[in-house]
Short mmCIF file of C-alpha atoms and ligand atoms in Angstrom, two decimals:
data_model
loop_
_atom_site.label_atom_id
_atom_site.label_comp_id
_atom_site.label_asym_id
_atom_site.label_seq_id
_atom_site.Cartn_x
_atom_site.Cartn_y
_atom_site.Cartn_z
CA UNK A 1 116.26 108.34 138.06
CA UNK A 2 113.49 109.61 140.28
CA UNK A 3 109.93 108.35 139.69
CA UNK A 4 109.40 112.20 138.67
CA UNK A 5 112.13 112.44 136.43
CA UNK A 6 111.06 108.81 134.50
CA UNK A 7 107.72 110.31 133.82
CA UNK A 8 108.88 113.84 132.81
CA UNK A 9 111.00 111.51 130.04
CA UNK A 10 107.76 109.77 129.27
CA UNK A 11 105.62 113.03 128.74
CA UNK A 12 108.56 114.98 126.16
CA UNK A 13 108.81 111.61 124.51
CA UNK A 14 105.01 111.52 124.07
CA UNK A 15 105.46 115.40 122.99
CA UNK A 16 108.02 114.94 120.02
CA UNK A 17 105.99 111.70 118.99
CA UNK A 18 102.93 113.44 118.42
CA UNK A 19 104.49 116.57 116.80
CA UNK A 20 106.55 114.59 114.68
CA UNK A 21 102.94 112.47 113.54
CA UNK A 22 101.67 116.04 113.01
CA UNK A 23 104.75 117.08 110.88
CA UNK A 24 104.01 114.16 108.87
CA UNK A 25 100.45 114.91 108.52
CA UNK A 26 101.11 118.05 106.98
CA UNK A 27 103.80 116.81 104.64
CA UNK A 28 101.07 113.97 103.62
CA UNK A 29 98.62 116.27 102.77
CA UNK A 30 101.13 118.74 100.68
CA UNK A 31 102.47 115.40 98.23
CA UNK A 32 98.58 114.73 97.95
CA UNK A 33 97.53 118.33 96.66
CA UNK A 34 100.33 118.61 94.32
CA UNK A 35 98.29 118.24 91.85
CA UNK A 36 100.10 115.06 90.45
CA UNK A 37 98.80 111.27 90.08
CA UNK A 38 100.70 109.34 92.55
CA UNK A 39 102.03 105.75 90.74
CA UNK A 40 103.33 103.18 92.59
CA UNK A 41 104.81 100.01 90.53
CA UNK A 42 106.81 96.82 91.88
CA UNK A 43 109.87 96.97 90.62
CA UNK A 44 112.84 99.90 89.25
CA UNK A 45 112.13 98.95 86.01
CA UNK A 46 108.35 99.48 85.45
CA UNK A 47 108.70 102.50 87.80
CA UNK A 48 111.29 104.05 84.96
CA UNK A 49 109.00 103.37 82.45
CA UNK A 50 106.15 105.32 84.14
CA UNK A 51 108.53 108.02 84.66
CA UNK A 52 109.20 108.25 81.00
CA UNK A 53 105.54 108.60 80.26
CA UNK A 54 104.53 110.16 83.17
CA UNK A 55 106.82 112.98 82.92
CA UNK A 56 106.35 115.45 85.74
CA UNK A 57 102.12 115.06 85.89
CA UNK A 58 103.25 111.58 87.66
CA UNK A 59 104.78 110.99 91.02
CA UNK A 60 106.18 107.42 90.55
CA UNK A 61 107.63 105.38 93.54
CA UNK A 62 108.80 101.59 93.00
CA UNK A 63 108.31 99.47 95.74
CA UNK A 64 111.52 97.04 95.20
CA UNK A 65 114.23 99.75 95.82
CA UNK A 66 117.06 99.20 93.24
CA UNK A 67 119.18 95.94 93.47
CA UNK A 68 116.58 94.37 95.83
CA UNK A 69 115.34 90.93 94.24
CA UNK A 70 111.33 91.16 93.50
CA UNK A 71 111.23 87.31 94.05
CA UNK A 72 112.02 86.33 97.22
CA UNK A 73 110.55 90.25 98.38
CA UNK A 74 109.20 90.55 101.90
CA UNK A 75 106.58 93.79 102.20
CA UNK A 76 108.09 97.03 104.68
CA UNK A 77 105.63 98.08 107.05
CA UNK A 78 105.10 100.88 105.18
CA UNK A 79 104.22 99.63 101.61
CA UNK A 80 100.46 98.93 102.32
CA UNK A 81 100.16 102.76 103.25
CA UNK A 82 101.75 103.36 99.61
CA UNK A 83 99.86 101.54 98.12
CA UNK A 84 96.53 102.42 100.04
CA UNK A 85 97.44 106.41 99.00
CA UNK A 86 98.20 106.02 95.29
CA UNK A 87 96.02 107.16 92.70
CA UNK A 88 97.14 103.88 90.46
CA UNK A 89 99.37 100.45 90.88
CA UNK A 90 101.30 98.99 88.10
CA UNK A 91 102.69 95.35 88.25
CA UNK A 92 104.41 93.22 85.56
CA UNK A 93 102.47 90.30 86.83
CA UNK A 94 103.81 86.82 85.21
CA UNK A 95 103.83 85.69 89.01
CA UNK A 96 106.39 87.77 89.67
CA UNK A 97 104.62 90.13 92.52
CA UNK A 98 102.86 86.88 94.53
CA UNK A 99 103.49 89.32 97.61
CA UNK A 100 101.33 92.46 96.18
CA UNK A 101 98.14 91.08 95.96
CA UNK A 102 97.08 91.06 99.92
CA UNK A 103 98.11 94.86 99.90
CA UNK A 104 96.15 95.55 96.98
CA UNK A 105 93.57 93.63 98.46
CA UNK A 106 93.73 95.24 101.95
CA UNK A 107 93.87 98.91 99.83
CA UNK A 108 89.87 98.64 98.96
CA UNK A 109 88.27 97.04 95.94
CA UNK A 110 88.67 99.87 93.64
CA UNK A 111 91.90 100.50 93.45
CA UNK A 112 93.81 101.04 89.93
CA UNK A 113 95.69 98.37 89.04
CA UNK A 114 97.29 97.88 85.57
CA UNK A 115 99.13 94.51 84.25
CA UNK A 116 101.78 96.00 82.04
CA UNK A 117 102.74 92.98 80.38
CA UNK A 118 98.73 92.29 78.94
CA UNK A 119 98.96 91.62 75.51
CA UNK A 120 102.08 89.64 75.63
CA UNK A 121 102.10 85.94 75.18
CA UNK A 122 104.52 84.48 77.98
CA UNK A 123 107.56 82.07 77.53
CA UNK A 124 107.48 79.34 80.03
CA UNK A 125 109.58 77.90 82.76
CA UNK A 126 111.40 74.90 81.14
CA UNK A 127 112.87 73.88 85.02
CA UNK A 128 109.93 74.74 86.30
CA UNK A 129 105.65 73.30 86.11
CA UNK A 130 105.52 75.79 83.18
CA UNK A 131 105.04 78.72 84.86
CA UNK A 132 105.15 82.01 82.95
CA UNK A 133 108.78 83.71 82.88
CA UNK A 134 108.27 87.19 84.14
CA UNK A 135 111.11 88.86 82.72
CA UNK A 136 109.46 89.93 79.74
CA UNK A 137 111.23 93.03 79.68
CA UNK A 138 114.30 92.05 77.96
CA UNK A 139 112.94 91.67 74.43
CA UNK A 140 112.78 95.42 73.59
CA UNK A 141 110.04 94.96 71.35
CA UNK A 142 108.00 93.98 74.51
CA UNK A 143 108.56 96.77 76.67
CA UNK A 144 106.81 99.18 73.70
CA UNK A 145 103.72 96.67 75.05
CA UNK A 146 104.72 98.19 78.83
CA UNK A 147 104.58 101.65 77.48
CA UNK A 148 101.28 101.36 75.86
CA UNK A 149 99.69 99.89 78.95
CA UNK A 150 100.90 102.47 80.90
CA UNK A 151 100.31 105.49 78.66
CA UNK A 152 97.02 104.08 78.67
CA UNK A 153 96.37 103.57 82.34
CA UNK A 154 97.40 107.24 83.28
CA UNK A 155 95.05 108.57 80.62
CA UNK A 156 92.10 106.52 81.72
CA UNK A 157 92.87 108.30 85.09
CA UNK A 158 93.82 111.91 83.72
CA UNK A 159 92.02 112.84 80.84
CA UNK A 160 93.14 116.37 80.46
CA UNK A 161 96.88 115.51 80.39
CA UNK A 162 96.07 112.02 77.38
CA UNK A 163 97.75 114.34 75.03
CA UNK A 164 100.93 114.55 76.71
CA UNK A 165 100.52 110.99 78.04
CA UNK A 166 100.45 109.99 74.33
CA UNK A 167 103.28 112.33 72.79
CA UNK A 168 105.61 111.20 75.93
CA UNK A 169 104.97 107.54 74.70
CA UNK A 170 105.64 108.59 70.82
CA UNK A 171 108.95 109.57 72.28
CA UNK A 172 109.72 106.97 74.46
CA UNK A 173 109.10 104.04 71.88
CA UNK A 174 111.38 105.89 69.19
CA UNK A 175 113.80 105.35 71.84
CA UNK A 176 112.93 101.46 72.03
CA UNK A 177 113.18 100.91 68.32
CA UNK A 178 116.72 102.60 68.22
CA UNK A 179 118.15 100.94 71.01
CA UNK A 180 116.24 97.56 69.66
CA UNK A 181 118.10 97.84 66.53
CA UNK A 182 121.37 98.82 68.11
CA UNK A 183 121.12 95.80 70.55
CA UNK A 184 120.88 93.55 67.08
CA UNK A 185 123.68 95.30 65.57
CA UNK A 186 125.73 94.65 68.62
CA UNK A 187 125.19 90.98 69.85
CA UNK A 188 125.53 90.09 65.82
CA UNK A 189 129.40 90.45 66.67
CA UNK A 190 129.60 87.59 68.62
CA UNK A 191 130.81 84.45 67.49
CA UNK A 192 128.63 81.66 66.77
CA UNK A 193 130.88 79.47 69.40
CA UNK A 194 130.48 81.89 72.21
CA UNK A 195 126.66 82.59 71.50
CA UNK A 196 125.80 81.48 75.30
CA UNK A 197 124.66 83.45 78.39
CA UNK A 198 125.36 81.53 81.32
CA UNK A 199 124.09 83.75 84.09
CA UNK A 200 122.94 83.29 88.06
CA UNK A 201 118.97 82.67 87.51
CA UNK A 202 117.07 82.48 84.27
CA UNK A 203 116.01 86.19 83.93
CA UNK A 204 117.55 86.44 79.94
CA UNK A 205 115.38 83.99 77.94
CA UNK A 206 113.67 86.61 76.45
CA UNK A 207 116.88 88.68 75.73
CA UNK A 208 118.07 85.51 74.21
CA UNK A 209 115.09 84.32 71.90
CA UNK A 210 115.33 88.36 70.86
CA UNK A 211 119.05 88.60 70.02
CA UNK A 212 119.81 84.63 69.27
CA UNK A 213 121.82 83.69 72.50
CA UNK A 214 121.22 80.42 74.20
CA UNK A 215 120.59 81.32 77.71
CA UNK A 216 121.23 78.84 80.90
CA UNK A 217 120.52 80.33 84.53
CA UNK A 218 121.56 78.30 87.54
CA UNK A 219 118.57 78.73 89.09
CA UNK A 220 115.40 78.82 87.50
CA UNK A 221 113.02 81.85 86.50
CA UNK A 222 112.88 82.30 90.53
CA UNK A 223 115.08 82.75 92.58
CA UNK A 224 113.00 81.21 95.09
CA UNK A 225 114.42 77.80 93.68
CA UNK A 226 116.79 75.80 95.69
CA UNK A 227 120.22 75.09 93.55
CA UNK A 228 120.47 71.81 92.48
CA UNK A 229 123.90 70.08 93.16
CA UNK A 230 123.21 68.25 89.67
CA UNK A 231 123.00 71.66 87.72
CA UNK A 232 126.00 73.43 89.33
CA UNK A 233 127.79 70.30 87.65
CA UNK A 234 125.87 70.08 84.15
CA UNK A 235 126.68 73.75 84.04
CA UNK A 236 130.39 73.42 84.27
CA UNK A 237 130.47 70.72 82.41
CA UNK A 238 128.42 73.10 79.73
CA UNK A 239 131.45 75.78 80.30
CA UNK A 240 133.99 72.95 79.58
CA UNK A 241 132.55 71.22 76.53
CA UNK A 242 131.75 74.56 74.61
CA UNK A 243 135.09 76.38 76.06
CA UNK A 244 132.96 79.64 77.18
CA UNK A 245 134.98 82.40 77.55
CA UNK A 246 132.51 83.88 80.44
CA UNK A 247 129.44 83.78 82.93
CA UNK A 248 127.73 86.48 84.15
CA UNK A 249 126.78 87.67 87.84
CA UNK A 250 123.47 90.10 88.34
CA UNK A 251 122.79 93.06 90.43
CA UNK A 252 120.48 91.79 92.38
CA UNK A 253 120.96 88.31 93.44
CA UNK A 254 124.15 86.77 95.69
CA UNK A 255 127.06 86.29 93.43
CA UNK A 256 128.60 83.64 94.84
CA UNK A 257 127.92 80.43 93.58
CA UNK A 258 128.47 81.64 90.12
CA UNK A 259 132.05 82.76 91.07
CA UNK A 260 132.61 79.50 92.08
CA UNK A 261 131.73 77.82 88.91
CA UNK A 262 134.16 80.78 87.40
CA UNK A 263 136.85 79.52 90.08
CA UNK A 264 136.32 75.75 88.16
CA UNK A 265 136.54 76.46 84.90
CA UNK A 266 138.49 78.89 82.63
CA UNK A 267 135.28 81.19 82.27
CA UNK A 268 135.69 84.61 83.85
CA UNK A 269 133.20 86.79 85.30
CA UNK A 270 132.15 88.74 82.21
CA UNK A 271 130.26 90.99 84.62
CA UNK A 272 127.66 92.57 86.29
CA UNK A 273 124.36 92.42 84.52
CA UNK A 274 121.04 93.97 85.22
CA UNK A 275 118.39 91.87 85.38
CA UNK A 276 115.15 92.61 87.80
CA UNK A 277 116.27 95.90 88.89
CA UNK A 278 118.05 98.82 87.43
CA UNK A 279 121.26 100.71 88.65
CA UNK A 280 120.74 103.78 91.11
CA UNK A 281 118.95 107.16 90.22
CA UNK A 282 121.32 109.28 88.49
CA UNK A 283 123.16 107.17 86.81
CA UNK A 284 123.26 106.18 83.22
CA UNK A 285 121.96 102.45 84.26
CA UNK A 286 119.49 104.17 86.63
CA UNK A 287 116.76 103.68 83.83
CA UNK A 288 115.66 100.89 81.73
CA UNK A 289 117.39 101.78 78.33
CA UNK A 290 121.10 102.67 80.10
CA UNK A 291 120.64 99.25 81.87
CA UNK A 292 119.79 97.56 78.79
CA UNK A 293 122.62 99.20 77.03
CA UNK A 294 125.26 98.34 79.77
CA UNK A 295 124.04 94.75 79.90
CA UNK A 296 124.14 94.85 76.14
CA UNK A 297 128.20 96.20 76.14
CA UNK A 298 129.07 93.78 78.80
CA UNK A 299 127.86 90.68 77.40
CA UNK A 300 129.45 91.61 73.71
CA UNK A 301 132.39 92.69 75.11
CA UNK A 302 133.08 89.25 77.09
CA UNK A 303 131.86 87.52 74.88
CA UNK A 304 133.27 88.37 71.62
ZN1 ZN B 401 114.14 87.32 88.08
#
């Protein structure tokens, strides 16, 4: 290519650079005068919640996309920006989001940021240096705390729409208590014997303490933590002595060492559970209460 020619090249790539910055630009500022309060939270599952209150006053946007693990989470590029540009943050803290803290940080001092679990009293890592367990939301009861905090956040931040805020969240917990109850109703039916969930890292201890299930994880309440040769062994030896029927894989973290516990004893894979994100938009697991429900089916179902 002639010197010409390179630099011709140079200049149209300069030209579609900058009119594709000033394309952005002008969708930016159409999302910002929409009118409606821009919420980012840290993982699928808050996120749903906010959209359940929020209704359509709230643009909500999770940072964890679905099935990506919020432990071991390494910032895009592009999630300071998101967070710099919303109106308010919401994190389950617990330790869960150790990464979010520099961008909220970096995003100015007075940024919005609500705590959804506040209010709730932690279980702590047995494994672990006691550590709070973040995975609060899997005693239903719990998540009503979620929806409070958050139907109280957005007011703070848009008085004119509390009264919707507030009748959204009347709604929404109705739906809690009902599918609360129904979770009862449903892991009552399995037998005493089989009353374990064995599962890839501890993310069910409050799901168990909720609907009486002992719960072992092979990894800890992160899945940060290195596997321990020791408890791959005390958990098949756990599958062997109590004759489980199943163990359970998760969405969002690598199945394998869990099938190969399955591949030494006579417990199958029981399934897929949800545990720190939910399934995709547009499906019934694509929010918080159709996960719950198909984690609730799958477990009774393998179990009983
Ligand atoms: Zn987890």
């Amino acid at each position: 290519m002639s010197e010409r020619v390179v630099n011709l090249c140079h200049e149209l790539g300069l030209l579609i650079l900058i009119s594709t910055i000033i394309s952005a630009c002008g969708k930016q500022a159409e999302s910002e005068s929409n009118g409606k309060i821009k919420a980012i939270s840290t993982i699928t599952i808050i996120n749903d919640i906010v959209k359940s209150i929020g209704g359509d006053k709230v643009e909500a946007v999770s940072i964890c996309g679905v099935g990506v693990d919020p432990h071991t989470y390494h910032p895009k590029p592009s999630d300071p920006r998101l967070v710099a540009q919303s109106d308010i943050v919401f994190i389950n803290g617990f330790g869960l989001e150790h990464w979010m803290e520099e961008m909220i940080k970096s995003a100015g001092g007075n940024k919005k940021v609500t705590t959804v679990t506040e209010g709730i009293t932690p279980l702590t890592d047995e494994k672990g240096f006691g550590d709070p367990d973040p995975h609060a939301w899997f005693n239903i009861e719990y998540v009503k705390t979620y929806a409070n905090n958050i139907a109280k956040s957005l007011s703070e931040i848009d008085p004119p729409n509390s009264a919707y805020y507030s009748a959204n969240l009347s709604a929404y917990i109705s739906k809690l208590d009902s599918l609360h109850n129904w979770a009862k109703e449903q892991t009552s039916q399995i037998p005493s014997d089989q009353r374990v969930l064995i599962t890839s890292h501890d993310a069910f201890r409050y799901f168990g303490k909720a609907y009486g299930l002992e719960v072992k994880g092979l990894q800890g309440i992160s899945t940060e933590a290195k596997v321990r040769t020791e408890d791959v062994k005390l958990l098949i030896d756990l599958i062997k002595d109590r004759k489980l029927k199943s163990v359970f894989v998760e969405t969002s973290v690598n199945p394998k060492l869990l099938e190969q516990i399955s591949s030494e004893t006579n417990a199958k894979i029981g399934g897929s559970l949800y545990s720190d994100s939910i399934g995709n938009e547009g499906t019934e697991e694509g929010t918080y209460i159709g996960a719950v429900r198909h984690n609730v089916n799958t477990i009774v179902n393998s179990l009983k």
